[in-house]
Coordinates of C-alpha atoms in Angstrom, one line a residue:
M1 CA 26.2 -24.0 -16.1
K2 CA 23.9 -25.7 -13.7
K3 CA 20.2 -26.0 -14.4
I4 CA 17.4 -24.9 -12.1
S5 CA 13.7 -25.8 -12.5
I6 CA 11.0 -23.9 -10.4
L7 CA 7.7 -25.6 -10.0
S8 CA 4.8 -23.1 -10.0
L9 CA 1.0 -23.7 -10.0
H10 CA 0.5 -20.9 -12.5
L11 CA 1.9 -17.6 -13.6
G12 CA -1.0 -15.4 -13.0
Y13 CA -1.4 -12.6 -10.4
G14 CA -0.3 -13.5 -6.9
G15 CA 2.4 -13.1 -4.3
I16 CA 3.9 -16.6 -4.8
E17 CA 3.8 -16.2 -8.6
K18 CA 5.5 -12.8 -8.4
S19 CA 8.2 -14.3 -6.1
V20 CA 8.7 -17.1 -8.6
V21 CA 9.3 -14.7 -11.5
N22 CA 11.6 -12.4 -9.5
L23 CA 13.7 -15.4 -8.5
A24 CA 13.9 -16.8 -12.0
N25 CA 14.9 -13.4 -13.3
L26 CA 17.5 -13.1 -10.6
L27 CA 19.1 -16.6 -11.1
V28 CA 19.1 -16.7 -14.9
K29 CA 22.3 -14.6 -14.9
D30 CA 24.2 -17.4 -13.3
Y31 CA 22.1 -20.6 -14.1
E32 CA 20.0 -22.1 -16.8
V33 CA 16.5 -21.5 -15.4
E34 CA 13.2 -23.1 -16.3
I35 CA 9.8 -22.4 -14.8
I36 CA 7.4 -25.4 -15.0
S37 CA 3.9 -24.0 -14.6
T38 CA 1.1 -26.5 -14.1
Y39 CA -1.6 -24.2 -15.5
K40 CA -1.6 -21.6 -18.3
L41 CA -4.2 -19.1 -17.1
D42 CA -3.7 -16.4 -19.7
H43 CA -1.9 -15.8 -23.0
S44 CA 1.1 -14.4 -21.2
P45 CA 2.4 -14.3 -17.6
A46 CA 1.1 -11.6 -15.3
F47 CA 4.7 -10.5 -14.5
E48 CA 7.5 -9.8 -16.9
I49 CA 9.9 -12.8 -17.3
D50 CA 13.4 -12.5 -18.6
S51 CA 13.6 -13.9 -22.2
K52 CA 16.4 -16.2 -21.1
V53 CA 14.1 -18.0 -18.7
K54 CA 12.4 -21.1 -20.3
V55 CA 8.7 -21.4 -19.4
T56 CA 6.9 -24.8 -19.8
Y57 CA 3.2 -25.1 -19.3
L58 CA 1.8 -28.6 -18.4
I59 CA -1.9 -28.0 -18.8
E60 CA -3.2 -25.4 -21.3
K61 CA -6.7 -26.6 -22.1
Y62 CA -8.1 -26.7 -18.5
K63 CA -8.0 -24.3 -15.6
P64 CA -8.9 -24.6 -11.9
N65 CA -12.7 -24.2 -11.5
R66 CA -13.1 -24.0 -7.7
E67 CA -15.1 -20.8 -7.8
E68 CA -17.4 -22.1 -10.6
W69 CA -17.9 -25.3 -8.7
K70 CA -18.8 -23.5 -5.4
H71 CA -21.1 -21.1 -7.3
S72 CA -23.0 -24.0 -8.8
L73 CA -23.4 -25.7 -5.4
K74 CA -24.5 -22.4 -3.7
K75 CA -27.1 -21.7 -6.4
L76 CA -28.4 -25.2 -6.4
K77 CA -27.8 -25.8 -10.1
P78 CA -27.6 -29.7 -10.3
I79 CA -26.7 -30.0 -14.0
T80 CA -24.0 -27.3 -13.8
F81 CA -22.8 -28.8 -10.5
I82 CA -22.3 -32.2 -12.2
K83 CA -20.4 -30.6 -15.1
E84 CA -18.2 -28.6 -12.8
T85 CA -17.5 -31.6 -10.6
Y86 CA -16.5 -33.7 -13.6
K87 CA -14.3 -30.9 -14.8
A88 CA -12.7 -30.5 -11.4
L89 CA -11.9 -34.2 -11.3
V90 CA -10.3 -34.0 -14.7
V91 CA -8.2 -31.0 -13.7
L92 CA -7.0 -32.7 -10.5
F93 CA -6.1 -35.9 -12.4
L94 CA -4.2 -33.9 -15.0
R95 CA -2.4 -31.8 -12.3
R96 CA -1.1 -34.9 -10.6
S97 CA -0.2 -36.9 -13.7
K98 CA 1.4 -34.1 -15.6
T99 CA 3.3 -32.7 -12.7
T100 CA 4.7 -36.0 -11.4
K101 CA 5.7 -36.9 -15.0
A102 CA 7.5 -33.6 -15.4
I103 CA 9.3 -34.2 -12.1
K104 CA 10.3 -37.7 -13.1
N105 CA 11.7 -36.5 -16.4
C106 CA 13.4 -33.4 -15.1
N107 CA 17.2 -33.6 -15.4
S108 CA 17.8 -30.3 -13.6
D109 CA 20.6 -30.1 -11.0
I110 CA 18.2 -28.2 -8.7
I111 CA 14.4 -28.2 -8.4
I112 CA 12.6 -25.6 -6.3
S113 CA 9.0 -26.4 -5.3
T114 CA 6.6 -23.7 -4.3
R115 CA 3.6 -25.7 -2.8
D116 CA 3.5 -28.4 -0.2
L117 CA 1.8 -30.7 -2.7
F118 CA 4.7 -30.2 -5.1
N119 CA 7.1 -30.8 -2.2
K120 CA 5.7 -34.3 -1.7
W121 CA 5.8 -35.2 -5.3
L122 CA 9.3 -33.8 -5.7
G123 CA 10.5 -35.9 -2.8
E124 CA 8.8 -39.0 -4.2
Y125 CA 9.6 -38.7 -7.9
G126 CA 12.6 -36.4 -8.2
K127 CA 15.9 -38.0 -9.3
K128 CA 18.2 -39.0 -6.5
K129 CA 21.0 -36.7 -7.7
T130 CA 18.7 -33.6 -7.8
Y131 CA 19.0 -31.0 -5.1
K132 CA 15.4 -30.7 -3.9
I133 CA 14.3 -27.5 -2.3
G134 CA 10.8 -26.5 -0.9
W135 CA 9.8 -22.8 -0.7
E136 CA 7.0 -22.1 1.8
H137 CA 5.3 -18.7 1.5
N138 CA 2.3 -19.1 3.8
H139 CA 2.0 -18.7 7.6
H140 CA 0.7 -21.7 9.5
H141 CA -1.5 -19.7 12.0
Q142 CA -0.9 -22.5 14.5
D143 CA -3.1 -24.7 12.3
V144 CA -1.8 -28.2 13.3
T145 CA -3.2 -29.8 10.2
Y146 CA -1.5 -27.4 7.9
I147 CA 1.8 -27.6 9.9
N148 CA 1.8 -31.4 9.6
K149 CA 1.0 -31.2 5.9
V150 CA 4.0 -28.8 5.3
V151 CA 6.4 -30.7 7.5
T152 CA 5.5 -34.2 6.1
S153 CA 5.8 -32.9 2.6
C154 CA 9.4 -32.0 3.3
K155 CA 10.4 -35.5 4.5
K156 CA 12.5 -36.3 1.4
L157 CA 13.6 -32.7 0.6
D158 CA 17.1 -31.3 1.1
A159 CA 16.0 -27.9 2.2
L160 CA 13.0 -25.7 3.0
V161 CA 13.2 -21.9 2.3
L162 CA 11.0 -19.7 4.6
V163 CA 10.2 -16.1 4.0
S164 CA 10.6 -15.0 7.6
D165 CA 13.2 -15.9 10.3
S166 CA 10.4 -16.7 12.8
L167 CA 9.0 -19.3 10.4
R168 CA 12.5 -20.7 9.8
S169 CA 12.9 -21.2 13.6
F170 CA 9.5 -22.7 13.9
Y171 CA 9.9 -25.3 11.1
K172 CA 13.4 -26.1 12.2
K173 CA 12.0 -27.4 15.5
E174 CA 9.3 -29.3 13.7
M175 CA 11.8 -31.0 11.4
K176 CA 13.9 -31.9 14.4
K177 CA 10.9 -33.5 16.2
R178 CA 10.5 -35.9 13.3
N179 CA 14.2 -36.4 12.7
Y180 CA 13.9 -35.1 9.2
K181 CA 17.2 -34.0 7.5
C182 CA 15.5 -31.2 5.6
K183 CA 17.4 -28.0 6.4
C184 CA 15.4 -24.8 7.1
V185 CA 16.7 -21.6 5.6
Y186 CA 15.5 -18.0 5.9
I187 CA 15.5 -16.1 2.7
P188 CA 13.1 -13.1 2.4
N189 CA 11.2 -12.2 -0.7
M190 CA 12.7 -9.4 -2.7
L191 CA 11.9 -6.2 -4.6
D192 CA 12.2 -6.5 -8.3
K193 CA 13.6 -2.9 -8.4
I194 CA 14.3 0.1 -6.2
P195 CA 12.7 3.3 -7.4
E196 CA 14.9 6.3 -7.8
K197 CA 12.2 8.9 -7.3
L198 CA 10.2 8.7 -4.0
S199 CA 6.7 9.8 -3.3
S200 CA 6.4 13.4 -2.2
L201 CA 3.8 12.3 0.4
T202 CA 1.9 15.5 -0.4
E203 CA -1.1 14.0 -2.3
K204 CA -4.2 13.1 -0.3
R205 CA -4.1 9.5 -1.4
I206 CA -4.1 6.1 0.4
V207 CA -3.3 2.9 -1.4
S208 CA -3.7 -0.8 -0.8
I209 CA -2.7 -3.6 -3.1
G210 CA -3.6 -7.3 -3.0
R211 CA -5.9 -10.1 -4.1
L212 CA -9.6 -9.3 -3.3
S213 CA -10.2 -12.4 -1.2
R214 CA -11.5 -12.8 2.3
E215 CA -8.1 -13.3 4.0
K216 CA -6.9 -9.9 2.6
G217 CA -9.6 -8.1 4.5
F218 CA -10.6 -5.5 1.9
T219 CA -14.1 -5.3 3.2
D220 CA -12.6 -4.2 6.5
L221 CA -10.5 -1.6 4.7
I222 CA -13.7 -0.1 3.3
E223 CA -15.1 0.1 6.8
V224 CA -12.0 1.8 8.0
F225 CA -12.1 4.3 5.1
R226 CA -15.8 5.0 5.7
L227 CA -14.9 6.1 9.3
L228 CA -11.9 8.1 8.0
H229 CA -14.0 9.7 5.2
E230 CA -16.4 11.2 7.8
K231 CA -13.5 13.3 9.2
K232 CA -11.2 13.6 6.2
P233 CA -13.6 13.7 3.2
D234 CA -10.9 15.1 0.8
W235 CA -8.7 11.9 1.0
H236 CA -8.9 9.2 -1.7
L237 CA -8.4 5.4 -1.5
D238 CA -6.9 3.4 -4.3
I239 CA -7.4 -0.4 -4.3
V240 CA -5.3 -2.5 -6.7
G241 CA -6.2 -6.1 -7.3
D242 CA -9.0 -8.4 -8.2
G243 CA -10.6 -11.6 -6.9
A244 CA -13.6 -13.4 -5.5
E245 CA -14.7 -10.5 -3.2
R246 CA -14.5 -7.7 -5.8
N247 CA -18.3 -7.5 -6.2
K248 CA -18.7 -7.4 -2.4
V249 CA -16.1 -4.6 -2.1
V250 CA -17.7 -2.6 -4.9
D251 CA -21.2 -3.1 -3.4
M252 CA -19.9 -1.7 -0.1
I253 CA -18.4 1.3 -1.8
Y254 CA -21.7 2.1 -3.5
G255 CA -23.7 1.4 -0.3
Y256 CA -21.6 3.9 1.7
Q257 CA -21.7 6.4 -1.2
L258 CA -17.9 6.4 -1.5
T259 CA -17.7 6.0 -5.3
K260 CA -16.1 9.4 -5.7
S261 CA -13.5 8.7 -3.0
V262 CA -12.6 5.1 -3.7
T263 CA -11.2 3.6 -6.9
V264 CA -11.0 -0.2 -7.4
H265 CA -8.5 -0.4 -10.3
G266 CA -8.4 -4.2 -10.7
Y267 CA -5.1 -5.6 -11.8
L268 CA -2.5 -3.1 -13.0
N269 CA 0.8 -3.7 -14.7
R270 CA 4.1 -2.8 -13.0
K271 CA 4.4 0.6 -14.5
E272 CA 0.8 1.5 -13.5
I273 CA 1.4 0.4 -9.9
D274 CA 4.7 2.3 -9.8
K275 CA 2.9 5.4 -11.0
L276 CA 0.2 5.0 -8.3
L277 CA 2.7 4.4 -5.5
S278 CA 4.7 7.5 -6.6
K279 CA 1.7 9.7 -5.8
S280 CA 0.4 7.9 -2.7
S281 CA 1.0 9.2 0.9
L282 CA -0.1 6.3 3.0
Y283 CA -0.3 2.5 2.6
V284 CA -2.9 0.5 4.6
M285 CA -2.9 -3.3 4.9
T286 CA -6.0 -4.9 6.6
S287 CA -5.1 -8.6 5.9
Y288 CA -6.1 -11.3 8.3
T289 CA -3.0 -13.1 7.3
E290 CA 0.3 -12.3 5.5
S291 CA 3.4 -14.3 5.6
F292 CA 5.8 -11.7 4.4
G293 CA 4.0 -8.7 2.8
I294 CA 6.1 -7.8 -0.2
V295 CA 3.6 -5.0 -1.0
L296 CA 4.7 -3.3 2.3
I297 CA 8.3 -3.4 1.2
E298 CA 7.3 -2.0 -2.2
A299 CA 5.5 0.9 -0.5
M300 CA 8.4 1.5 1.8
S301 CA 10.7 1.7 -1.2
Y302 CA 8.8 4.7 -2.3
G303 CA 9.1 6.3 1.1
I304 CA 5.5 5.6 2.1
P305 CA 4.5 5.1 5.7
C306 CA 2.7 1.8 6.2
L307 CA -0.1 0.8 8.6
A308 CA -1.3 -2.8 9.1
Y309 CA -3.1 -5.0 11.6
T310 CA -0.9 -7.3 13.6
S311 CA -3.0 -10.3 12.4
A312 CA -0.9 -10.0 9.2
E313 CA 2.0 -11.8 10.7
G314 CA 4.5 -10.7 8.0
A315 CA 3.8 -7.1 8.8
N316 CA 5.1 -7.6 12.3
D317 CA 8.5 -8.4 10.9
L318 CA 8.6 -5.3 8.7
I319 CA 6.8 -2.4 10.5
V320 CA 8.1 -0.8 13.7
N321 CA 5.7 1.5 15.5
N322 CA 6.7 5.1 15.3
Q323 CA 9.7 4.2 13.1
N324 CA 8.3 3.4 9.7
G325 CA 4.5 3.1 10.3
Y326 CA 2.1 1.6 12.8
L327 CA 0.9 -1.9 13.8
I328 CA -2.7 -2.0 15.0
E329 CA -3.6 -4.7 17.5
N330 CA -6.9 -6.5 17.7
R331 CA -8.0 -5.4 14.3
D332 CA -9.3 -2.2 15.9
P333 CA -10.7 0.0 13.1
D334 CA -11.1 3.0 15.4
L335 CA -7.4 2.9 16.3
M336 CA -6.5 2.4 12.7
V337 CA -8.4 5.6 11.8
E338 CA -6.8 7.4 14.7
K339 CA -3.3 6.7 13.4
L340 CA -4.3 7.5 9.9
I341 CA -5.6 10.9 11.0
E342 CA -2.4 11.5 13.0
L343 CA -0.3 11.0 9.9
I344 CA -2.7 13.0 7.7
D345 CA -2.4 15.9 10.2
E346 CA 1.3 15.7 10.7
P347 CA 3.2 15.8 7.3
K348 CA 6.6 15.9 9.0
K349 CA 5.7 12.6 10.8
R350 CA 4.8 11.1 7.4
Q351 CA 8.2 12.2 6.0
Y352 CA 10.0 10.8 9.0
L353 CA 8.3 7.4 8.9
G354 CA 8.6 7.2 5.1
K355 CA 12.4 8.0 5.2
N356 CA 12.9 5.2 7.7
G357 CA 10.8 2.8 5.6
R358 CA 12.9 3.5 2.6
K359 CA 16.1 2.5 4.5
I360 CA 14.4 -0.8 5.6
S361 CA 13.4 -1.6 2.0
L362 CA 17.0 -1.5 0.9
N363 CA 17.6 -4.7 2.8
Y364 CA 15.4 -6.5 0.2
T365 CA 17.2 -5.5 -3.0
P366 CA 18.0 -8.3 -5.5
D367 CA 21.7 -8.0 -4.7
R368 CA 21.1 -8.6 -1.0
V369 CA 18.8 -11.6 -1.5
K370 CA 20.8 -13.0 -4.4
D371 CA 23.7 -13.8 -2.0
S372 CA 21.4 -15.9 0.2
W373 CA 20.1 -17.9 -2.7
H374 CA 23.5 -18.5 -4.1
K375 CA 24.8 -19.7 -0.8
L376 CA 22.0 -22.2 -0.5
L377 CA 22.2 -23.4 -4.1
K378 CA 26.0 -24.0 -3.8
K379 CA 25.5 -26.4 -0.9
K380 CA 24.8 -29.2 -3.3
G381 CA 27.3 -30.3 -6.0

């Protein structure tokens, strides 16, 4: 049985981390699978990992302290700033030394990297016989610096997996410009399961799931819901997730006197999220950027119509206007509210869009995605 190692920054909450766990659980049926996690953020991983998957943590004593460092700088606390700077340097040193050592000593047949920094180290320090695969989850947004960083990191890799076909096409051209032999392959992220029971779409609930950080646009979501609340005060908004902007989001909810109409749940486990989706009628994404949007597929699997801004690039590959939801251009909050009201007032339209979304979600089942991964992994050896 061939062995696969997956390099992960951590196993906390996050889209990449969830994808890592889903892939490990999928492949462990046919391979010996190990997840090498740089940091151990909590006592246990955020997502359930198959007991047959080996998990190795490289750094357990220290954790990334970017937010603490930024806070000390912003608040002009010199002593705290010096301490946090020292800690940050230690963390960065350990990240590099521990990860490169793990790569050098790894005897796996296949190593999958999940960050451009890991791609570079994998190419430099991975054994010659190892099949080296990068896995890019982020969208480049035409950022030349970021594009160059990703492409250069793949110089010595055998393949790069992209989560959308448009990204595959883009990076294929970039690799060709540099005469890199790294093959670009499209494999979408997948659902960990398909629910048997769909939402009835009858409850007056809107849901949104994600990290509470600026790029996810949750403050914009509160603005949208404020406008909607003026016309549909009996509808409720559920927000699942946590992050740096939680306090800002909560302050807005209090400021707009929406505390009875908006619930910020924080992080929820899989069963709790499933329960929430099963009683939701609309899903709204206000992200500034989104490479794939697995949360949209999860919502669609429950038959929930989805609305998103076109700035979330991944949403454009998943949502078709008037078919399974709506894409809103120019981040127009008024148009978003208009479409929400349309679906609130037309339950039959909700059912129609939800039914189509459910059909689309079936393209992202483990069995469908498994074939693509197996095809790639069998290319070597």
